[in-house]
GROMACS .gro file of C-alpha atoms in nm:
model
  299
    1MET     CA    1   0.000   0.000   0.000
    2LYS     CA    2   0.280   0.235   0.090
    3ALA     CA    3   0.456   0.158  -0.238
    4LEU     CA    4   0.134   0.223  -0.430
    5LEU     CA    5   0.085   0.561  -0.262
    6TYR     CA    6   0.444   0.646  -0.336
    7ARG     CA    7   0.401   0.563  -0.706
    8LEU     CA    8   0.078   0.765  -0.721
    9ASP     CA    9   0.255   1.059  -0.560
   10VAL     CA   10   0.547   1.042  -0.803
   11LYS     CA   11   0.339   0.978  -1.117
   12GLY     CA   12   0.020   1.169  -1.038
   13SER     CA   13   0.120   1.476  -0.837
   14PRO     CA   14   0.281   1.661  -1.135
   15TYR     CA   15  -0.056   1.648  -1.315
   16LEU     CA   16  -0.234   1.783  -1.008
   17TYR     CA   17   0.004   2.081  -1.001
   18ILE     CA   18  -0.082   2.184  -1.357
   19VAL     CA   19  -0.458   2.115  -1.334
   20PRO     CA   20  -0.545   2.468  -1.203
   21PHE     CA   21  -0.385   2.625  -1.510
   22PHE     CA   22  -0.579   2.405  -1.753
   23LEU     CA   23  -0.905   2.464  -1.564
   24LEU     CA   24  -0.858   2.840  -1.591
   25PHE     CA   25  -0.751   2.807  -1.955
   26ALA     CA   26  -1.062   2.605  -2.033
   27ALA     CA   27  -1.288   2.856  -1.855
   28PHE     CA   28  -1.134   3.177  -1.993
   29GLY     CA   29  -0.973   3.053  -2.316
   30ILE     CA   30  -1.144   2.751  -2.471
   31PHE     CA   31  -1.502   2.826  -2.365
   32PRO     CA   32  -1.511   3.187  -2.497
   33LEU     CA   33  -1.355   3.066  -2.821
   34ALA     CA   34  -1.614   2.791  -2.868
   35TYR     CA   35  -1.901   3.017  -2.761
   36THR     CA   36  -1.791   3.285  -3.008
   37ALA     CA   37  -1.794   3.023  -3.284
   38TRP     CA   38  -2.151   2.930  -3.185
   39VAL     CA   39  -2.261   3.296  -3.181
   40SER     CA   40  -2.105   3.354  -3.524
   41LEU     CA   41  -2.353   3.106  -3.672
   42HIS     CA   42  -2.652   3.312  -3.554
   43GLU     CA   43  -2.818   3.646  -3.607
   44TRP     CA   44  -2.728   3.761  -3.257
   45SER     CA   45  -2.828   4.117  -3.175
   46LEU     CA   46  -2.826   4.262  -2.823
   47LEU     CA   47  -3.148   4.443  -2.912
   48SER     CA   48  -3.333   4.117  -2.974
   49GLU     CA   49  -3.413   3.820  -2.748
   50THR     CA   50  -3.438   3.571  -3.035
   51HIS     CA   51  -3.126   3.441  -3.209
   52THR     CA   52  -3.197   3.294  -3.550
   53PHE     CA   53  -2.960   3.023  -3.675
   54LEU     CA   54  -2.796   3.135  -4.003
   55GLY     CA   55  -2.530   2.871  -4.059
   56LEU     CA   56  -2.240   3.015  -4.262
   57GLN     CA   57  -2.431   3.315  -4.396
   58ASN     CA   58  -2.238   3.559  -4.174
   59TYR     CA   59  -1.911   3.424  -4.314
   60ARG     CA   60  -2.032   3.465  -4.675
   61GLU     CA   61  -2.136   3.824  -4.604
   62LEU     CA   62  -1.809   3.899  -4.427
   63PHE     CA   63  -1.593   3.780  -4.717
   64ALA     CA   64  -1.800   4.002  -4.950
   65ASP     CA   65  -1.776   4.300  -4.714
   66GLU     CA   66  -1.549   4.570  -4.857
   67TYR     CA   67  -1.505   4.728  -4.512
   68PHE     CA   68  -1.360   4.399  -4.382
   69TRP     CA   69  -1.103   4.382  -4.663
   70ASN     CA   70  -1.022   4.751  -4.619
   71ALA     CA   71  -0.958   4.690  -4.247
   72LEU     CA   72  -0.741   4.386  -4.327
   73ARG     CA   73  -0.537   4.590  -4.579
   74ASN     CA   74  -0.491   4.873  -4.328
   75THR     CA   75  -0.384   4.624  -4.060
   76ALA     CA   76  -0.124   4.469  -4.288
   77GLN     CA   77   0.014   4.810  -4.391
   78ILE     CA   78   0.039   4.934  -4.031
   79TRP     CA   79   0.201   4.604  -3.933
   80VAL     CA   80   0.472   4.643  -4.199
   81LEU     CA   81   0.531   5.009  -4.111
   82SER     CA   82   0.556   4.940  -3.738
   83THR     CA   83   0.686   4.587  -3.679
   84VAL     CA   84   0.974   4.562  -3.926
   85PRO     CA   85   1.155   4.884  -3.823
   86GLN     CA   86   1.060   4.817  -3.460
   87LEU     CA   87   1.248   4.486  -3.444
   88LEU     CA   88   1.549   4.624  -3.634
   89MET     CA   89   1.571   4.925  -3.403
   90ALA     CA   90   1.527   4.701  -3.098
   91LEU     CA   91   1.817   4.485  -3.214
   92VAL     CA   92   2.047   4.784  -3.259
   93LEU     CA   93   1.936   4.937  -2.927
   94ALA     CA   94   1.999   4.609  -2.744
   95HIS     CA   95   2.345   4.588  -2.904
   96VAL     CA   96   2.426   4.937  -2.776
   97LEU     CA   97   2.292   4.856  -2.427
   98ASN     CA   98   2.505   4.542  -2.425
   99GLN     CA   99   2.823   4.751  -2.446
  100ARG     CA  100   3.019   4.866  -2.142
  101LEU     CA  101   2.821   5.177  -2.045
  102ARG     CA  102   2.814   5.388  -1.733
  103ALA     CA  103   2.497   5.341  -1.525
  104PRO     CA  104   2.373   5.049  -1.742
  105THR     CA  105   2.067   4.990  -1.521
  106PHE     CA  106   1.949   5.348  -1.578
  107TRP     CA  107   1.968   5.313  -1.957
  108ARG     CA  108   1.790   4.977  -1.951
  109MET     CA  109   1.509   5.112  -1.734
  110THR     CA  110   1.476   5.411  -1.966
  111ALA     CA  111   1.431   5.177  -2.261
  112VAL     CA  112   1.126   5.013  -2.107
  113LEU     CA  113   0.958   5.333  -1.983
  114PRO     CA  114   0.748   5.386  -2.301
  115ASN     CA  115   0.599   5.039  -2.255
  116ILE     CA  116   0.467   5.110  -1.906
  117THR     CA  117   0.314   5.442  -2.014
  118SER     CA  118  -0.063   5.438  -2.057
  119VAL     CA  119  -0.165   5.395  -2.418
  120ALA     CA  120  -0.417   5.677  -2.372
  121ALA     CA  121  -0.138   5.911  -2.266
  122VAL     CA  122   0.071   5.800  -2.562
  123ALA     CA  123  -0.218   5.866  -2.801
  124ILE     CA  124  -0.282   6.213  -2.654
  125ILE     CA  125   0.085   6.310  -2.673
  126PHE     CA  126   0.130   6.183  -3.028
  127GLY     CA  127  -0.202   6.337  -3.127
  128GLN     CA  128  -0.052   6.672  -3.025
  129ILE     CA  129   0.278   6.598  -3.196
  130PHE     CA  130   0.099   6.512  -3.523
  131GLY     CA  131  -0.158   6.792  -3.487
  132LYS     CA  132  -0.247   6.973  -3.810
  133ASP     CA  133  -0.229   7.333  -3.683
  134TYR     CA  134   0.001   7.331  -3.379
  135GLY     CA  135   0.178   6.995  -3.401
  136LEU     CA  136   0.554   6.967  -3.353
  137VAL     CA  137   0.603   6.763  -3.670
  138ASN     CA  138   0.417   7.014  -3.886
  139TRP     CA  139   0.615   7.297  -3.727
  140LEU     CA  140   0.938   7.122  -3.827
  141LEU     CA  141   0.809   7.056  -4.178
  142GLU     CA  142   0.705   7.418  -4.219
  143THR     CA  143   1.043   7.535  -4.090
  144LEU     CA  144   1.206   7.323  -4.359
  145GLY     CA  145   0.971   7.470  -4.618
  146LEU     CA  146   0.786   7.142  -4.681
  147GLY     CA  147   0.436   7.255  -4.581
  148ARG     CA  148   0.189   7.120  -4.329
  149ILE     CA  149   0.025   6.776  -4.345
  150ASP     CA  150  -0.321   6.680  -4.222
  151TRP     CA  151  -0.199   6.355  -4.063
  152GLN     CA  152  -0.546   6.214  -3.993
  153ALA     CA  153  -0.689   6.283  -4.340
  154GLY     CA  154  -0.450   6.081  -4.556
  155THR     CA  155  -0.416   5.703  -4.563
  156ALA     CA  156  -0.036   5.694  -4.566
  157SER     CA  157   0.010   5.985  -4.324
  158SER     CA  158  -0.237   5.848  -4.066
  159GLN     CA  159  -0.087   5.500  -4.081
  160ILE     CA  160   0.265   5.641  -4.042
  161ALA     CA  161   0.153   5.838  -3.733
  162ILE     CA  162  -0.005   5.527  -3.578
  163SER     CA  163   0.304   5.321  -3.662
  164VAL     CA  164   0.525   5.575  -3.485
  165MET     CA  165   0.311   5.534  -3.170
  166ILE     CA  166   0.354   5.157  -3.183
  167LEU     CA  167   0.726   5.193  -3.252
  168TRP     CA  168   0.771   5.421  -2.952
  169ARG     CA  169   0.584   5.187  -2.718
  170TRP     CA  170   0.733   4.851  -2.811
  171THR     CA  171   1.090   4.907  -2.934
  172GLY     CA  172   1.237   4.927  -2.584
  173TYR     CA  173   1.041   4.621  -2.469
  174ASN     CA  174   1.178   4.407  -2.754
  175ALA     CA  175   1.525   4.555  -2.699
  176LEU     CA  176   1.525   4.423  -2.342
  177ILE     CA  177   1.427   4.075  -2.465
  178TYR     CA  178   1.718   4.085  -2.712
  179LEU     CA  179   1.948   4.219  -2.442
  180ALA     CA  180   1.863   3.928  -2.210
  181ALA     CA  181   1.954   3.687  -2.490
  182MET     CA  182   2.275   3.877  -2.567
  183GLN     CA  183   2.385   3.847  -2.204
  184ALA     CA  184   2.412   3.471  -2.254
  185VAL     CA  185   2.646   3.498  -2.556
  186ASN     CA  186   3.003   3.404  -2.472
  187LYS     CA  187   3.205   3.726  -2.422
  188ASP     CA  188   3.520   3.553  -2.547
  189LEU     CA  189   3.373   3.560  -2.897
  190TYR     CA  190   3.354   3.940  -2.889
  191ASP     CA  191   3.705   3.968  -2.745
  192ALA     CA  192   3.842   3.742  -3.019
  193ALA     CA  193   3.653   3.938  -3.285
  194SER     CA  194   3.791   4.267  -3.149
  195LEU     CA  195   4.145   4.129  -3.166
  196ASP     CA  196   4.080   4.035  -3.529
  197GLY     CA  197   3.972   4.392  -3.601
  198ALA     CA  198   3.595   4.329  -3.638
  199SER     CA  199   3.384   4.644  -3.610
  200SER     CA  200   3.085   4.674  -3.379
  201PHE     CA  201   2.846   4.627  -3.672
  202GLN     CA  202   3.032   4.314  -3.785
  203GLN     CA  203   3.014   4.172  -3.432
  204LEU     CA  204   2.640   4.237  -3.434
  205THR     CA  205   2.575   4.066  -3.769
  206ARG     CA  206   2.833   3.785  -3.747
  207ILE     CA  207   2.814   3.690  -3.377
  208THR     CA  208   2.511   3.836  -3.204
  209VAL     CA  209   2.237   3.775  -3.461
  210PRO     CA  210   2.326   3.405  -3.522
  211ALA     CA  211   2.361   3.346  -3.148
  212ILE     CA  212   2.021   3.489  -3.053
  213ARG     CA  213   1.829   3.368  -3.359
  214PRO     CA  214   1.570   3.167  -3.153
  215THR     CA  215   1.491   3.484  -2.955
  216ILE     CA  216   1.454   3.682  -3.278
  217ILE     CA  217   1.212   3.420  -3.412
  218PHE     CA  218   1.011   3.443  -3.090
  219THR     CA  219   0.983   3.822  -3.110
  220VAL     CA  220   0.891   3.809  -3.479
  221ILE     CA  221   0.603   3.568  -3.409
  222VAL     CA  222   0.480   3.756  -3.101
  223SER     CA  223   0.504   4.093  -3.278
  224THR     CA  224   0.314   3.952  -3.575
  225ILE     CA  225   0.030   3.840  -3.350
  226GLY     CA  226   0.030   4.174  -3.165
  227GLY     CA  227   0.043   4.373  -3.488
  228MET     CA  228  -0.272   4.203  -3.615
  229GLN     CA  229  -0.461   4.308  -3.299
  230VAL     CA  230  -0.391   4.683  -3.292
  231LEU     CA  231  -0.694   4.863  -3.147
  232ALA     CA  232  -0.617   5.137  -2.894
  233GLU     CA  233  -0.379   5.342  -3.108
  234PRO     CA  234  -0.610   5.394  -3.411
  235LEU     CA  235  -0.915   5.433  -3.184
  236LEU     CA  236  -0.757   5.709  -2.975
  237PHE     CA  237  -0.576   5.868  -3.270
  238GLY     CA  238  -0.916   5.913  -3.436
  239GLY     CA  239  -1.059   6.075  -3.122
  240GLY     CA  240  -1.269   5.771  -3.032
  241SER     CA  241  -1.406   5.721  -3.384
  242MET     CA  242  -1.477   5.353  -3.450
  243THR     CA  243  -1.454   5.398  -3.827
  244GLY     CA  244  -1.085   5.488  -3.825
  245GLY     CA  245  -1.119   5.820  -4.004
  246SER     CA  246  -1.381   5.971  -4.233
  247ASP     CA  247  -1.283   5.734  -4.515
  248ARG     CA  248  -1.184   5.440  -4.290
  249GLN     CA  249  -0.825   5.511  -4.387
  250PHE     CA  250  -0.676   5.374  -4.063
  251GLN     CA  251  -0.945   5.132  -3.942
  252THR     CA  252  -0.780   4.806  -3.838
  253LEU     CA  253  -0.941   4.463  -3.806
  254SER     CA  254  -0.980   4.498  -3.430
  255LEU     CA  255  -1.137   4.841  -3.473
  256TYR     CA  256  -1.375   4.706  -3.736
  257LEU     CA  257  -1.477   4.424  -3.499
  258TYR     CA  258  -1.528   4.679  -3.221
  259GLU     CA  259  -1.746   4.892  -3.449
  260VAL     CA  260  -1.968   4.599  -3.549
  261ALA     CA  261  -2.010   4.480  -3.189
  262PHE     CA  262  -2.060   4.808  -3.004
  263SER     CA  263  -2.197   5.042  -3.269
  264ARG     CA  264  -2.430   4.810  -3.461
  265PHE     CA  265  -2.475   4.570  -3.163
  266ASP     CA  266  -2.453   4.282  -3.412
  267PHE     CA  267  -2.267   4.027  -3.203
  268GLY     CA  268  -2.322   3.745  -3.452
  269TYR     CA  269  -2.142   3.932  -3.728
  270ALA     CA  270  -1.877   4.059  -3.484
  271SER     CA  271  -1.810   3.699  -3.373
  272THR     CA  272  -1.769   3.604  -3.738
  273ALA     CA  273  -1.514   3.884  -3.782
  274ALA     CA  274  -1.338   3.768  -3.464
  275TRP     CA  275  -1.306   3.413  -3.596
  276ALA     CA  276  -1.185   3.540  -3.935
  277MET     CA  277  -0.922   3.746  -3.754
  278PHE     CA  278  -0.824   3.444  -3.546
  279GLY     CA  279  -0.782   3.234  -3.862
  280ILE     CA  280  -0.572   3.506  -4.030
  281ILE     CA  281  -0.344   3.536  -3.725
  282VAL     CA  282  -0.295   3.158  -3.715
  283ILE     CA  283  -0.211   3.149  -4.088
  284VAL     CA  284   0.029   3.445  -4.068
  285ALA     CA  285   0.199   3.304  -3.757
  286ALA     CA  286   0.233   2.961  -3.925
  287ILE     CA  287   0.387   3.117  -4.239
  288ASN     CA  288   0.617   3.321  -4.019
  289TYR     CA  289   0.725   3.014  -3.824
  290PHE     CA  290   0.776   2.814  -4.145
  291LEU     CA  291   0.996   3.082  -4.304
  292THR     CA  292   1.204   3.148  -3.992
  293SER     CA  293   1.249   2.774  -3.933
  294ARG     CA  294   1.378   2.733  -4.288
  295LEU     CA  295   1.621   3.020  -4.236
  296ARG     CA  296   1.741   2.859  -3.915
  297ARG     CA  297   1.796   2.521  -4.081
  298SER     CA  298   1.969   2.672  -4.384
  299SER     CA  299   2.219   2.850  -4.160
   0.00000   0.00000   0.00000
């Protein structure tokens, strides 16, 4: 009996330790996902007590909805404008922070400060910076003789402004992740490279990047997922407008979903958009993982 209890303790107790996590995940992860799928198959309005079963009709209407494709295109453009330069700048910033600096803790804390700033505060500040009449950027452009820009009115200008907000918030965060990975790289490699006359840029590209490639892949995948879910920045940049500008020029997928759910109160259609967004994120993340894995194997 004692031996049996001992075996149960050794074999069974690890599962008991992880059960609370899976219970919470099932309650707050799996169930909402499944329930949203069920709602997406219905005409589900908050203004009505009856929910008519529609099957896949919501999905057919969504894929023929020009506003959905416009939001998807805007999301992809903002993702390219924000994520690609963000990760490159984070890599360079982490490389600089990894050098022998005075007060290194101060500089590392400074790098993460934008990430702990409220997104509402960020949007208000950048809304002032990109203001049409009294904005700092327009003042600089006018000083250089380039003329003022109505940043909210244009598609490219509004998406650039939103991308700058995202860049400012997340570059330092990713830089700290890279820096943690760089701390594990053998310092002898840098010393040997310095003796051979390698420049700082060569050390970054020839030693650091190959050594922290798994971390770079992780940040690329996580940033891809985050970039597809941008909501607060375009919402606050547009002054709370759910349409993302008068011509929907910076409405993202998340903002479109928010508009359908809380402006039209059509939760069935909003759930359909949510599942479409979920499928797109899974596909993009899978392509990302496939490409980065091939790069890793080829090296």
